[in-house]
Short mmCIF file of C-alpha atoms in Angstrom, two decimals:
data_model
loop_
_atom_site.label_atom_id
_atom_site.label_comp_id
_atom_site.label_asym_id
_atom_site.label_seq_id
_atom_site.Cartn_x
_atom_site.Cartn_y
_atom_site.Cartn_z
CA MET M 24 -11.99 -16.85 14.08
CA TYR M 25 -10.66 -13.84 12.25
CA ARG M 26 -10.76 -10.21 13.18
CA ALA M 27 -11.74 -7.58 10.67
CA LEU M 28 -11.39 -3.93 11.47
CA LEU M 29 -13.54 -1.99 9.05
CA MET M 30 -13.97 1.73 9.03
CA ALA M 31 -15.30 1.62 5.46
CA LEU M 32 -14.87 3.46 2.22
CA SER M 33 -17.08 4.75 -0.54
CA MET M 34 -15.06 3.10 -3.28
CA GLY M 35 -15.22 -0.66 -3.20
CA ALA M 36 -12.18 -0.71 -5.46
CA ALA M 37 -9.00 -2.38 -4.39
CA SER M 38 -5.98 -0.77 -2.95
CA ALA M 39 -3.09 -3.15 -2.44
CA SER M 40 -1.71 -5.38 0.27
CA SER M 41 0.94 -8.01 -0.33
CA LEU M 42 0.42 -11.38 1.37
CA HIS M 43 4.19 -11.90 1.24
CA LEU M 44 4.79 -8.70 3.21
CA ALA M 45 1.93 -9.47 5.63
CA GLN M 46 3.56 -12.82 6.43
CA LEU M 47 7.02 -11.28 6.89
CA CYS M 48 5.60 -8.58 9.17
CA ARG M 49 2.99 -10.63 11.01
CA GLY M 50 1.80 -8.96 14.21
CA ARG M 51 2.92 -5.48 13.15
CA THR M 52 1.06 -2.45 11.83
CA CYS M 53 1.81 1.15 10.89
CA ASN M 54 -0.63 3.72 12.26
CA HIS M 55 1.44 6.92 12.29
CA ALA M 56 0.44 9.46 9.61
CA ALA M 57 4.09 10.28 8.82
CA TRP M 58 5.11 6.62 8.40
CA PRO M 59 1.99 4.76 7.23
CA LEU M 60 3.55 2.12 4.96
CA MET M 61 4.61 -1.26 6.31
CA ASP M 62 7.91 -2.30 4.78
CA PHE M 63 10.68 -4.84 5.20
CA ALA M 64 14.35 -3.91 5.49
CA SER M 65 16.00 -6.92 3.87
CA GLY M 66 19.51 -5.96 5.00
CA GLU M 67 18.38 -5.85 8.61
CA GLN M 68 15.77 -8.61 8.24
CA LYS M 69 13.16 -6.58 10.10
CA CYS M 70 9.90 -4.77 9.46
CA ARG M 71 9.56 -1.02 9.73
CA CYS M 72 7.12 1.78 8.99
CA ASN M 73 8.07 4.12 6.16
CA ALA M 74 6.84 7.36 4.65
CA HIS M 75 5.32 7.24 1.17
CA PRO M 76 8.32 7.33 -1.22
CA CYS M 77 6.69 10.07 -3.34
CA TRP M 78 6.56 12.42 -0.35
CA ASN M 79 10.27 13.02 -0.92
CA HIS M 80 10.85 12.42 -4.63
CA ASN M 81 13.86 14.31 -5.96
CA GLY M 82 13.71 16.66 -2.97
CA ALA M 83 10.02 17.51 -3.24
CA GLY M 84 6.77 16.00 -2.07
CA ILE M 85 4.04 15.11 -4.53
CA LYS M 86 0.34 15.48 -3.82
CA CYS M 87 -2.52 14.47 -6.10
CA VAL M 88 -5.40 16.91 -6.45
CA GLY M 89 -8.72 16.54 -8.18
CA LEU M 90 -11.54 14.10 -7.65
CA ASP M 91 -10.81 11.97 -10.72
CA ALA M 92 -7.45 10.66 -9.43
CA PRO M 93 -6.84 11.72 -5.80
CA PHE M 94 -4.68 8.78 -4.68
CA LEU M 95 -0.89 8.97 -4.85
CA THR M 96 0.67 5.79 -6.29
CA PHE M 97 4.18 4.56 -6.88
CA ALA M 98 6.06 1.90 -8.77
CA TYR M 99 9.67 1.27 -9.69
CA ASP M 100 10.88 0.68 -13.22
CA ALA M 101 13.23 -2.20 -14.08
CA ALA M 102 16.24 0.00 -13.25
CA GLY M 103 14.80 0.77 -9.78
CA LYS M 104 13.79 4.35 -10.58
CA LEU M 105 10.78 5.61 -8.61
CA LYS M 106 7.71 6.52 -10.67
CA CYS M 107 4.96 8.47 -8.90
CA GLY M 108 1.44 8.87 -10.20
CA CYS M 109 -2.17 9.59 -9.33
CA SER M 110 -5.02 7.10 -9.48
CA ALA M 111 -8.77 7.01 -9.08
CA GLN M 112 -8.30 3.82 -7.02
CA PRO M 113 -7.04 3.81 -3.42
CA PHE M 114 -3.43 2.57 -3.27
CA TYR M 115 -1.27 0.93 -0.59
CA SER M 116 1.96 -0.89 -1.34
CA SER M 117 5.48 -1.59 -0.12
CA THR M 118 8.81 -0.36 -1.45
CA TYR M 119 10.30 -3.75 -0.53
CA VAL M 120 7.95 -5.59 -2.88
CA ALA M 121 7.83 -2.89 -5.58
CA LYS M 122 11.54 -2.00 -5.66
CA GLU M 123 13.56 -4.91 -4.29
CA LEU M 124 11.53 -7.92 -5.36
CA CYS M 125 9.47 -6.74 -8.34
CA PRO M 126 10.99 -3.68 -10.06
CA GLY M 127 9.39 -3.08 -13.44
CA HIS M 128 6.16 -4.85 -12.48
CA ARG M 129 2.79 -3.11 -12.15
CA CYS M 130 -0.67 -4.52 -11.61
CA GLU M 131 -3.34 -2.67 -13.54
CA GLU M 132 -5.88 -5.44 -14.15
CA ARG M 133 -9.11 -4.56 -12.34
CA GLY M 134 -9.56 -7.91 -10.58
CA ARG M 135 -5.86 -8.36 -9.75
CA PRO M 136 -4.48 -5.01 -8.56
CA VAL M 137 -2.07 -6.29 -5.88
CA LEU M 138 1.60 -6.77 -6.71
CA ASP M 139 2.89 -9.73 -4.72
CA TYR M 140 5.84 -12.08 -4.56
CA ASP M 141 5.81 -15.88 -4.46
CA GLU M 142 8.84 -16.97 -2.46
CA SER M 143 8.56 -20.64 -3.44
CA GLU M 144 8.41 -19.78 -7.16
CA GLY M 145 10.75 -16.81 -6.86
CA GLY M 146 8.53 -14.60 -8.95
CA CYS M 147 6.24 -11.60 -8.98
CA PHE M 148 2.56 -11.76 -9.86
CA CYS M 149 -0.67 -9.81 -9.63
CA ARG M 150 -3.38 -11.06 -7.27
CA ALA M 151 -6.85 -10.17 -6.10
CA HIS M 152 -6.93 -8.11 -2.91
CA PRO M 153 -6.65 -10.56 0.03
CA CYS M 154 -9.52 -8.79 1.82
CA HIS M 155 -11.92 -9.57 -1.01
CA ASP M 156 -12.18 -13.15 0.22
CA VAL M 157 -11.40 -13.75 3.88
CA ASN M 158 -13.14 -16.99 4.76
CA GLY M 159 -15.86 -16.16 2.24
CA THR M 160 -16.32 -12.54 3.32
CA ARG M 161 -15.59 -9.61 1.00
CA HIS M 162 -14.38 -6.55 2.88
CA GLU M 163 -14.76 -3.05 1.46
CA CYS M 164 -14.30 0.47 2.69
CA LYS M 165 -17.30 2.79 2.44
CA ASP M 166 -16.33 5.78 4.55
CA PRO M 167 -14.55 8.37 2.35
CA ARG M 168 -12.42 9.38 5.36
CA PHE M 169 -10.88 5.89 5.34
CA PRO M 170 -10.67 4.85 1.68
CA ILE M 171 -7.72 2.45 1.69
CA LEU M 172 -8.38 -1.24 2.33
CA ARG M 173 -5.30 -2.70 4.01
CA TYR M 174 -4.55 -6.35 4.71
CA ARG M 175 -2.22 -7.51 7.45
CA GLU M 176 -1.88 -10.51 9.72
CA ASP M 177 -1.84 -10.75 13.49
CA GLU M 178 -0.21 -13.56 15.39
CA ALA M 179 -2.74 -15.95 16.86
CA ALA M 180 -2.35 -18.41 19.71
CA GLY M 181 -2.34 -21.96 18.35
CA GLU M 182 -2.84 -20.73 14.78
CA GLU M 183 -0.51 -19.49 12.10
CA SER M 184 -2.13 -16.09 11.77
CA THR M 185 -5.30 -14.08 11.97
CA PRO M 186 -6.16 -12.03 8.86
CA VAL M 187 -6.99 -8.39 9.53
CA CYS M 188 -8.73 -6.17 7.00
CA GLU M 189 -8.94 -2.53 7.90
CA CYS M 190 -9.77 0.76 6.27
CA VAL M 191 -7.20 3.48 6.69
CA ALA M 192 -7.03 7.17 5.82
CA LYS M 193 -5.79 8.46 2.49
CA LEU M 194 -2.00 8.67 2.47
CA GLU M 195 -1.25 12.37 2.60
CA GLN M 196 2.03 13.88 3.63
CA PRO M 197 1.82 15.60 7.00
CA ARG M 198 2.74 19.28 6.82
CA LEU M 199 6.35 19.80 7.77
CA ARG M 200 8.06 23.11 8.48
CA ASN M 201 9.96 24.37 5.41
CA ALA M 202 8.83 21.41 3.30
CA LYS M 203 8.62 21.86 -0.45
CA LEU M 204 5.39 20.31 -1.80
CA ASN M 205 4.52 19.93 -5.46
CA VAL M 206 0.77 19.87 -6.04
CA VAL M 207 0.18 17.87 -9.18
CA GLU M 208 -2.87 17.60 -11.37
CA PRO M 209 -3.53 13.90 -12.03
CA ALA M 210 -3.12 14.29 -15.80
CA ALA M 211 0.42 15.54 -15.22
CA LEU M 212 1.46 12.20 -13.71
CA VAL M 213 -0.80 9.44 -14.96
CA GLY M 214 0.81 8.01 -18.06
CA ASN M 215 3.70 10.50 -17.96
CA GLU M 216 5.50 9.38 -14.82
CA MET M 217 4.09 5.91 -14.31
#
């Protein structure tokens, strides 16, 4: 009925995966380490894979260090300015949802960490991770090498879609020649930047 690709993760905490984006980009996935984020280019009306926006923030890449908040996060304020931070929870989002549809919105409630968009209502809201209830099954990642729980949809013959829950590696910027990388202690970003 549905296909779940689980590589598992030690933290059962939620990352983020927008249902709105999964529906727009049905049948697509991003598996390249340099462009791991699924996104939607509204001007072109097509899906594409992007780099993490904090990997090139004001000309420098940001990397979270430390075990208390090792996951790089991002949000956009109401003016559309990128805010990067570090979190203890795995994080996966889209610049299309965070910047174009829902600037100024953040989801910090433990049971509803996913920023999403309701096209019929024309509004942003926070939801539970879609992989926490796929036909009654709660998916989690338990392998620390693949800590981010990602939701996407595949096209299915005779059906609207097939939900796919998969665990992916931590989003870390691949080393580039002559790249400037800022290593940031979590306390330097959490609460200050976000």
